[in-house]
XYZ file of C-alpha atoms in Angstrom:
527
model
C 31.277 -96.642 -118.212
C 34.389 -98.131 -116.801
C 35.567 -101.710 -117.045
C 37.203 -103.563 -114.216
C 40.341 -105.446 -115.350
C 41.342 -108.415 -113.277
C 44.912 -108.542 -112.062
C 47.157 -111.156 -113.718
C 47.173 -114.496 -111.968
C 50.407 -116.573 -112.003
C 49.911 -120.142 -113.163
C 51.878 -122.862 -111.396
C 54.710 -124.387 -113.441
C 54.880 -128.101 -114.211
C 57.842 -128.517 -111.967
C 55.941 -127.293 -108.947
C 53.021 -129.623 -109.506
C 53.507 -132.491 -107.076
C 54.045 -135.778 -108.849
C 52.635 -138.963 -107.414
C 55.265 -141.803 -107.559
C 54.296 -145.437 -107.577
C 55.060 -146.524 -104.039
C 55.309 -150.253 -103.422
C 56.174 -152.391 -100.450
C 59.423 -154.405 -100.081
C 58.639 -158.041 -100.763
C 60.845 -159.108 -97.879
C 60.299 -156.724 -94.999
C 57.271 -154.658 -96.179
C 59.018 -151.283 -96.072
C 57.619 -148.672 -98.547
C 59.981 -148.061 -101.455
C 59.895 -146.219 -104.777
C 58.649 -148.662 -107.360
C 60.374 -146.855 -110.226
C 63.806 -147.110 -108.603
C 63.606 -150.354 -106.684
C 65.538 -153.377 -107.928
C 63.813 -156.697 -107.573
C 61.160 -155.144 -105.268
C 63.718 -155.084 -102.432
C 64.842 -152.237 -100.218
C 68.515 -151.373 -99.786
C 68.819 -153.184 -96.447
C 67.281 -156.358 -97.857
C 69.544 -156.206 -100.896
C 72.602 -156.149 -98.594
C 71.245 -159.033 -96.517
C 70.049 -161.333 -99.281
C 72.524 -160.803 -102.147
C 76.203 -161.898 -101.808
C 78.375 -160.464 -104.596
C 81.376 -162.505 -103.317
C 79.616 -165.775 -104.024
C 81.885 -168.114 -105.960
C 85.139 -166.577 -104.603
C 87.358 -168.817 -102.489
C 87.676 -168.107 -98.785
C 90.644 -170.462 -98.313
C 93.696 -171.213 -100.453
C 97.191 -172.713 -100.192
C 100.511 -170.996 -100.927
C 103.674 -173.042 -101.572
C 107.103 -171.809 -100.484
C 110.545 -173.396 -100.774
C 112.145 -173.482 -97.345
C 115.686 -173.465 -98.803
C 115.585 -170.410 -101.088
C 112.363 -168.881 -99.607
C 110.756 -168.394 -103.014
C 107.013 -168.654 -103.677
C 105.409 -170.864 -106.308
C 103.404 -169.051 -108.963
C 101.545 -171.731 -110.902
C 102.241 -173.552 -113.000
C 106.031 -173.653 -112.616
C 107.375 -170.150 -111.917
C 109.139 -169.352 -108.639
C 109.398 -165.724 -107.500
C 111.002 -163.889 -104.608
C 108.648 -161.849 -102.411
C 109.132 -160.335 -98.969
C 106.437 -160.761 -96.271
C 103.503 -158.347 -96.715
C 104.969 -157.014 -99.967
C 103.122 -155.968 -103.099
C 104.490 -158.978 -104.954
C 103.153 -161.388 -102.329
C 99.752 -159.626 -102.312
C 99.527 -159.929 -106.101
C 100.361 -163.640 -105.825
C 97.612 -164.106 -103.223
C 95.024 -162.396 -105.414
C 95.998 -164.469 -108.450
C 95.452 -167.654 -106.449
C 91.721 -166.905 -105.946
C 89.155 -168.134 -108.471
C 86.235 -165.831 -109.282
C 87.919 -162.443 -108.779
C 87.884 -161.786 -112.515
C 84.082 -161.322 -112.434
C 84.162 -158.492 -109.855
C 85.964 -155.186 -109.443
C 88.653 -155.080 -106.728
C 88.537 -151.829 -104.752
C 91.079 -152.536 -101.991
C 93.217 -155.388 -100.648
C 95.458 -155.476 -97.580
C 97.136 -157.931 -95.200
C 95.795 -158.744 -91.742
C 98.494 -159.373 -89.134
C 99.034 -162.983 -88.121
C 101.596 -164.735 -85.940
C 104.809 -165.423 -87.946
C 104.943 -169.057 -86.774
C 101.271 -169.768 -87.517
C 101.981 -170.449 -91.223
C 98.853 -168.482 -92.088
C 98.316 -165.361 -94.202
C 95.069 -163.384 -94.042
C 94.022 -160.842 -96.677
C 91.070 -158.415 -96.467
C 89.549 -157.734 -99.892
C 86.944 -155.106 -100.858
C 85.045 -155.685 -104.118
C 82.196 -154.093 -106.110
C 79.630 -155.681 -108.443
C 76.341 -154.673 -110.049
C 73.591 -156.574 -108.224
C 70.686 -155.292 -110.379
C 70.419 -152.812 -113.185
C 71.556 -149.468 -111.770
C 72.404 -150.976 -108.357
C 76.114 -151.456 -107.426
C 76.888 -153.350 -104.236
C 80.234 -153.143 -102.332
C 81.334 -155.884 -99.957
C 84.388 -156.684 -97.804
C 85.497 -160.202 -96.844
C 88.574 -162.071 -95.583
C 90.561 -164.864 -97.207
C 92.885 -167.182 -95.289
C 95.941 -168.775 -96.934
C 97.783 -171.802 -95.567
C 101.560 -171.853 -96.189
C 102.852 -175.248 -97.338
C 106.475 -176.215 -97.975
C 107.445 -177.410 -101.435
C 111.022 -177.767 -102.695
C 111.713 -175.912 -105.936
C 113.498 -177.691 -108.818
C 116.635 -175.528 -108.443
C 117.103 -176.516 -104.810
C 116.341 -180.132 -105.646
C 119.103 -180.098 -108.235
C 121.551 -178.480 -105.843
C 121.183 -181.421 -103.440
C 121.633 -183.975 -106.222
C 124.974 -184.832 -107.790
C 125.724 -184.262 -111.487
C 122.691 -182.092 -112.165
C 124.534 -179.004 -113.406
C 123.810 -177.698 -116.870
C 126.749 -175.275 -117.314
C 130.185 -174.854 -115.728
C 132.605 -171.923 -115.766
C 136.222 -173.074 -115.406
C 138.335 -170.144 -114.216
C 142.096 -170.699 -114.509
C 145.345 -168.743 -114.064
C 148.826 -170.257 -114.475
C 150.643 -168.492 -111.626
C 152.412 -169.875 -108.521
C 150.213 -167.953 -106.035
C 146.527 -167.194 -105.397
C 146.607 -163.403 -104.903
C 144.648 -162.648 -108.077
C 141.996 -165.228 -107.218
C 141.675 -163.772 -103.731
C 141.079 -160.319 -105.192
C 138.622 -161.713 -107.731
C 136.810 -163.530 -104.928
C 136.260 -160.213 -103.120
C 134.859 -158.623 -106.286
C 132.475 -161.562 -106.751
C 131.268 -161.271 -103.154
C 130.889 -157.478 -103.356
C 128.690 -157.652 -106.469
C 126.929 -160.953 -105.494
C 127.892 -162.444 -108.846
C 127.846 -165.985 -107.408
C 124.204 -165.986 -106.224
C 123.045 -168.359 -109.001
C 125.782 -170.976 -108.497
C 124.817 -174.409 -107.222
C 128.393 -175.395 -106.334
C 131.901 -173.885 -106.282
C 134.793 -176.334 -106.431
C 138.447 -175.504 -105.894
C 140.799 -177.234 -108.335
C 144.417 -176.849 -109.325
C 145.189 -173.396 -110.766
C 141.632 -172.153 -110.391
C 137.969 -172.554 -109.504
C 134.944 -174.241 -111.096
C 131.516 -172.577 -110.858
C 128.525 -174.839 -111.555
C 125.134 -173.541 -112.720
C 121.721 -175.074 -113.311
C 121.029 -172.867 -116.331
C 123.116 -171.791 -119.273
C 122.159 -168.100 -119.101
C 123.382 -167.888 -115.494
C 126.834 -169.084 -116.580
C 126.892 -166.624 -119.478
C 125.979 -163.810 -117.089
C 128.885 -164.779 -114.807
C 131.296 -164.884 -117.763
C 130.167 -161.374 -118.726
C 130.887 -160.223 -115.173
C 134.408 -161.691 -115.276
C 135.051 -159.958 -118.601
C 134.001 -156.633 -117.080
C 136.399 -156.781 -114.104
C 139.478 -158.665 -115.379
C 141.371 -159.277 -118.641
C 140.209 -162.768 -119.563
C 139.975 -165.040 -122.580
C 136.858 -167.214 -122.993
C 136.273 -170.439 -124.910
C 132.947 -172.247 -125.092
C 132.207 -175.916 -125.690
C 129.157 -178.136 -125.404
C 128.516 -181.855 -124.939
C 125.404 -183.702 -126.080
C 123.798 -185.537 -123.142
C 120.562 -186.908 -124.586
C 118.244 -186.541 -127.571
C 114.601 -187.363 -128.303
C 114.078 -188.693 -131.827
C 110.318 -188.119 -131.651
C 110.392 -184.393 -130.805
C 113.955 -183.658 -132.035
C 114.771 -182.081 -128.653
C 118.334 -182.330 -127.375
C 119.986 -181.769 -123.998
C 123.474 -180.290 -123.733
C 126.009 -179.500 -121.038
C 127.976 -176.308 -121.608
C 131.533 -175.546 -120.498
C 133.074 -172.067 -120.458
C 136.868 -172.006 -120.154
C 137.982 -168.613 -118.794
C 141.719 -167.877 -118.652
C 143.110 -164.980 -116.631
C 146.244 -163.220 -117.799
C 149.316 -164.779 -116.116
C 150.499 -161.346 -114.956
C 149.788 -160.115 -111.434
C 150.340 -157.006 -109.382
C 154.031 -156.213 -108.603
C 155.290 -158.527 -111.371
C 158.294 -157.581 -113.496
C 157.331 -157.574 -117.177
C 159.518 -157.445 -120.297
C 157.433 -156.200 -123.207
C 158.163 -157.101 -126.822
C 159.975 -154.159 -128.420
C 157.355 -153.752 -131.150
C 154.545 -153.630 -128.592
C 156.476 -151.167 -126.395
C 156.740 -148.751 -129.335
C 153.017 -149.035 -129.986
C 152.256 -148.249 -126.326
C 153.713 -144.748 -126.354
C 157.356 -145.814 -126.871
C 157.645 -146.907 -123.229
C 160.695 -148.744 -121.904
C 160.225 -152.509 -122.445
C 161.261 -153.287 -118.849
C 158.249 -152.318 -116.702
C 156.421 -153.069 -113.472
C 152.774 -154.117 -113.249
C 151.200 -151.886 -110.584
C 147.553 -152.854 -111.141
C 145.450 -155.432 -113.004
C 141.893 -154.283 -113.717
C 140.044 -154.459 -117.001
C 143.500 -153.990 -118.552
C 147.123 -154.485 -117.495
C 148.572 -151.245 -116.056
C 152.345 -150.983 -116.470
C 154.835 -148.454 -115.059
C 158.371 -147.508 -116.030
C 160.070 -146.868 -112.637
C 162.862 -144.803 -114.284
C 160.580 -142.196 -115.902
C 157.158 -142.708 -114.216
C 155.642 -143.308 -117.662
C 152.523 -145.482 -117.518
C 150.611 -147.431 -120.138
C 147.696 -149.827 -120.396
C 147.667 -153.124 -122.272
C 144.052 -153.821 -123.191
C 142.605 -157.316 -123.242
C 142.360 -157.680 -127.083
C 145.937 -156.444 -127.554
C 147.316 -158.857 -124.966
C 145.532 -161.975 -126.238
C 146.531 -161.128 -129.806
C 150.182 -161.809 -128.847
C 150.358 -163.143 -125.233
C 153.523 -162.770 -123.160
C 154.449 -163.820 -119.635
C 156.057 -162.083 -116.712
C 159.774 -161.862 -116.174
C 159.650 -162.416 -112.392
C 156.950 -162.639 -109.728
C 156.700 -161.641 -106.068
C 158.270 -164.898 -104.908
C 161.590 -163.729 -106.394
C 161.722 -160.416 -104.523
C 164.895 -159.566 -102.617
C 165.141 -157.475 -99.460
C 167.139 -154.230 -99.644
C 168.047 -151.517 -97.133
C 167.720 -147.869 -98.216
C 170.924 -146.022 -97.313
C 170.231 -142.676 -99.011
C 167.369 -141.294 -101.046
C 167.003 -137.987 -102.886
C 163.763 -136.889 -104.613
C 164.213 -135.786 -108.222
C 161.008 -133.746 -108.463
C 158.661 -135.423 -110.966
C 155.469 -136.872 -109.459
C 152.563 -138.773 -110.990
C 149.659 -139.649 -108.738
C 150.945 -141.669 -105.806
C 154.352 -142.154 -107.459
C 157.324 -139.811 -106.990
C 160.629 -140.194 -108.826
C 163.715 -140.410 -106.615
C 167.295 -141.653 -106.722
C 168.289 -144.053 -103.964
C 171.386 -145.822 -102.723
C 170.545 -149.302 -101.519
C 172.249 -152.471 -100.355
C 171.161 -156.046 -99.874
C 170.143 -156.949 -96.358
C 172.287 -160.087 -96.566
C 175.345 -158.048 -97.626
C 175.385 -155.778 -94.582
C 178.453 -156.575 -92.514
C 179.956 -158.774 -95.254
C 180.867 -156.389 -98.063
C 180.335 -152.801 -99.152
C 178.366 -153.503 -102.333
C 175.760 -150.808 -102.977
C 173.491 -149.953 -105.904
C 172.400 -146.556 -107.194
C 168.907 -146.895 -108.653
C 165.948 -144.808 -109.654
C 162.652 -145.628 -108.010
C 159.037 -144.547 -108.101
C 158.705 -144.834 -104.296
C 160.229 -141.459 -103.470
C 157.227 -140.315 -101.411
C 157.235 -143.237 -98.948
C 160.875 -144.381 -98.690
C 163.232 -142.902 -96.093
C 166.830 -143.731 -95.164
C 166.859 -146.874 -93.060
C 163.669 -148.318 -94.543
C 163.427 -151.791 -95.998
C 162.266 -152.239 -99.582
C 161.599 -155.271 -101.755
C 162.915 -155.368 -105.306
C 164.106 -157.491 -108.209
C 167.819 -158.084 -108.701
C 168.140 -157.804 -112.498
C 171.890 -157.756 -113.125
C 173.471 -161.192 -113.319
C 170.121 -163.032 -113.202
C 169.259 -165.624 -115.839
C 165.550 -165.098 -116.564
C 165.327 -167.420 -119.598
C 162.942 -165.020 -121.312
C 163.085 -164.254 -125.070
C 161.909 -160.654 -124.623
C 164.595 -159.932 -122.004
C 167.284 -161.581 -124.141
C 166.276 -159.299 -127.008
C 166.711 -156.301 -124.690
C 170.205 -157.429 -123.658
C 171.222 -157.805 -127.291
C 169.731 -154.443 -128.287
C 172.173 -151.523 -128.416
C 169.458 -149.020 -127.575
C 168.106 -150.763 -124.451
C 170.993 -152.803 -123.026
C 172.653 -149.730 -121.514
C 169.454 -148.701 -119.723
C 168.786 -151.989 -117.906
C 169.078 -151.208 -114.156
C 170.806 -153.415 -111.645
C 167.869 -153.396 -109.207
C 164.203 -152.437 -109.597
C 162.465 -151.584 -106.330
C 158.831 -152.656 -106.122
C 157.384 -151.759 -102.722
C 158.213 -150.722 -99.204
C 158.378 -153.478 -96.622
C 156.759 -152.608 -93.314
C 158.100 -154.308 -90.176
C 155.487 -156.652 -88.759
C 155.322 -159.074 -85.906
C 156.103 -162.685 -86.525
C 152.532 -163.644 -85.721
C 149.632 -162.087 -87.591
C 148.724 -158.869 -85.883
C 145.192 -158.289 -84.703
C 143.228 -156.371 -87.343
C 140.082 -154.378 -86.728
C 138.709 -155.485 -90.102
C 138.119 -158.712 -91.962
C 137.158 -160.054 -95.386
C 134.390 -162.443 -96.326
C 135.183 -165.730 -98.033
C 133.171 -167.891 -100.414
C 132.045 -171.380 -99.445
C 134.054 -173.647 -101.735
C 134.101 -177.412 -102.145
C 137.668 -178.636 -101.734
C 136.908 -181.857 -103.586
C 137.508 -185.407 -102.501
C 141.099 -184.879 -101.351
C 141.911 -182.299 -98.700
C 144.969 -180.100 -99.349
C 148.256 -181.257 -97.927
C 149.835 -179.508 -94.977
C 152.377 -177.753 -97.204
C 149.638 -176.596 -99.561
C 147.568 -175.353 -96.635
C 150.503 -173.322 -95.328
C 151.065 -171.888 -98.789
C 147.405 -170.829 -99.017
C 147.672 -169.132 -95.630
C 150.813 -167.254 -96.760
C 149.076 -166.115 -99.947
C 146.075 -164.898 -97.977
C 148.281 -163.032 -95.513
C 150.145 -161.429 -98.419
C 146.825 -160.343 -99.914
C 145.752 -158.829 -96.581
C 149.005 -156.869 -96.466
C 148.354 -155.593 -100.006
C 144.911 -154.414 -98.909
C 146.460 -152.532 -95.982
C 149.189 -150.889 -98.041
C 147.328 -150.106 -101.289
C 144.486 -147.606 -100.897
C 143.295 -148.032 -104.493
C 142.972 -151.782 -103.976
C 141.206 -151.218 -100.669
C 138.551 -149.019 -102.282
C 137.476 -151.811 -104.659
C 136.727 -154.460 -102.009
C 134.220 -154.631 -99.144
C 135.855 -154.534 -95.686
C 133.859 -155.557 -92.606
C 134.383 -154.917 -88.926
C 136.088 -157.718 -87.069
C 133.957 -159.822 -84.742
C 134.231 -158.427 -81.236
C 134.672 -161.744 -79.445
C 137.351 -162.978 -81.828
C 139.199 -159.669 -81.710
C 139.078 -159.648 -77.883
C 140.681 -163.107 -77.757
C 143.386 -162.025 -80.215
C 144.151 -158.939 -78.138
C 144.411 -161.040 -74.976
C 146.740 -163.489 -76.730
C 148.867 -160.621 -78.018
C 149.038 -159.112 -74.536
C 150.350 -162.419 -73.179
C 152.918 -162.573 -75.982
C 154.077 -159.037 -75.233
C 154.548 -159.827 -71.561
C 156.790 -162.783 -72.391
C 158.542 -161.269 -75.417
C 162.273 -160.719 -75.653
C 164.004 -157.376 -76.171
C 164.558 -158.028 -79.886
C 160.910 -158.843 -80.408
C 159.943 -155.682 -78.528
C 162.023 -153.580 -80.913
C 160.316 -155.277 -83.851
C 156.908 -154.501 -82.351
C 157.709 -150.791 -82.136
C 158.074 -150.647 -85.916
C 154.581 -152.075 -86.331
C 153.157 -148.586 -85.833
C 154.332 -147.645 -89.333
C 151.927 -150.115 -90.953
C 149.060 -148.210 -92.660
C 145.918 -148.216 -90.548
C 142.391 -148.593 -91.882
C 139.846 -146.132 -90.512
C 137.094 -147.991 -88.675
C 134.496 -145.520 -89.951
C 135.009 -146.879 -93.486
C 134.238 -150.478 -92.452
C 130.881 -152.177 -93.018
C 128.727 -153.919 -90.430
C 127.992 -157.545 -91.177
C 124.357 -158.610 -90.751
C 125.515 -161.747 -88.949
C 126.994 -159.570 -86.197
C 123.911 -157.390 -85.630
C 122.499 -159.442 -82.762
C 122.474 -159.406 -78.999
C 124.742 -162.392 -78.460
C 127.820 -162.070 -80.631
C 129.103 -165.429 -81.741
């Protein structure tokens, strides 16, 4: 007897058994929704329409800007610099809104508005949990009104006697060449941006600041570019006996070394031995963070650092106002060279002695690479001159150095120039200074113009000096007028003046490709 065995039957798994969810109707629109996943018995469309996650966030706000310095007010009392549509300005706009701390910011961006409308619009996207397990994202716009409000710094700048610190920069020299060079360094590095006033006084400048740390920062800048000595003082203005708070005014006295470029310097013999046993009679060829001296007879150079100089200060033996004009009759290079200097032996004569006597001088000079027979050079006449200097008198009485004192020390080559200032394709910026209550006299004004012209000639002739300042292209309209005036002068010039103009080609030229474009000139109508 056989038994029939049924074939195996597969049982359905639990996952395949259809599950019946609790379906309910939306309480607002009646749409069927899953009751286990619905939040507040509302469908997704009704949640978006009835719930506002941006509720409590401002839609309008006010931003304050100072129209003088164009800085924005960050409450309560901080002023910051921010460009239009920058990240800094967007962060300031978001901080101005109340209620953003309760939501999550997904995105924020500017919406373009007319620049003159004084309105800023920002589109903000936020997220927030509407119900448990339900996150809602929403985008909205906020409009800001720009209002003008003067910052305290600008308010102080328009009020007299509101400065908190002053830097008094002084140099006891008869010319302003060093100050003109220092002015270019200040402009190049924008070291004067925090000043509220710059006043020109005798032998120097006064820089006024609203805060003490700004003045200290400027003093640090001066110490990094020039050999200076600083003294600090303070004056008590007011005190509060209840809170023990006091108000001071600070003064920083900064003294520049009284030695300038192209000055003749007689070093103390002890200091000359410490500086590499250099000859005590030297020329100053550069003043940077230290005083750079040169022996024109041997091309030996040395540096006098700021601490060494102020430990035992000494003055110059002669300055550029005592230079004498000489004519180079013969010159013979001796071979040694050091940088831009080349040692040579020259035969020279005073320009005033030509045609009167046959007095000549045989000297050694460091200008062997630029001087040629027939050129004009400026130098110091040492022999027979009473300098009234203790260091030089010690040299004359010394047996070791008296025999090596030269008759003449040449300083620089003199390039023939026109009587009037020639038209230059470059220019320098100047600082806006307050001349004080009394305007300079006519003689003082002429002296300032001569010093500035001398500084411009130094910039043309000295490449190292030219590399440390910012040169800008000359304004086209002004240069065109100067060229027209020069053309009229040439047409009416005499024969002697024409010969003098031909020598003007030897003046070093500045390549126009190395000049900077001024932002004031980058417009359609050139002023």
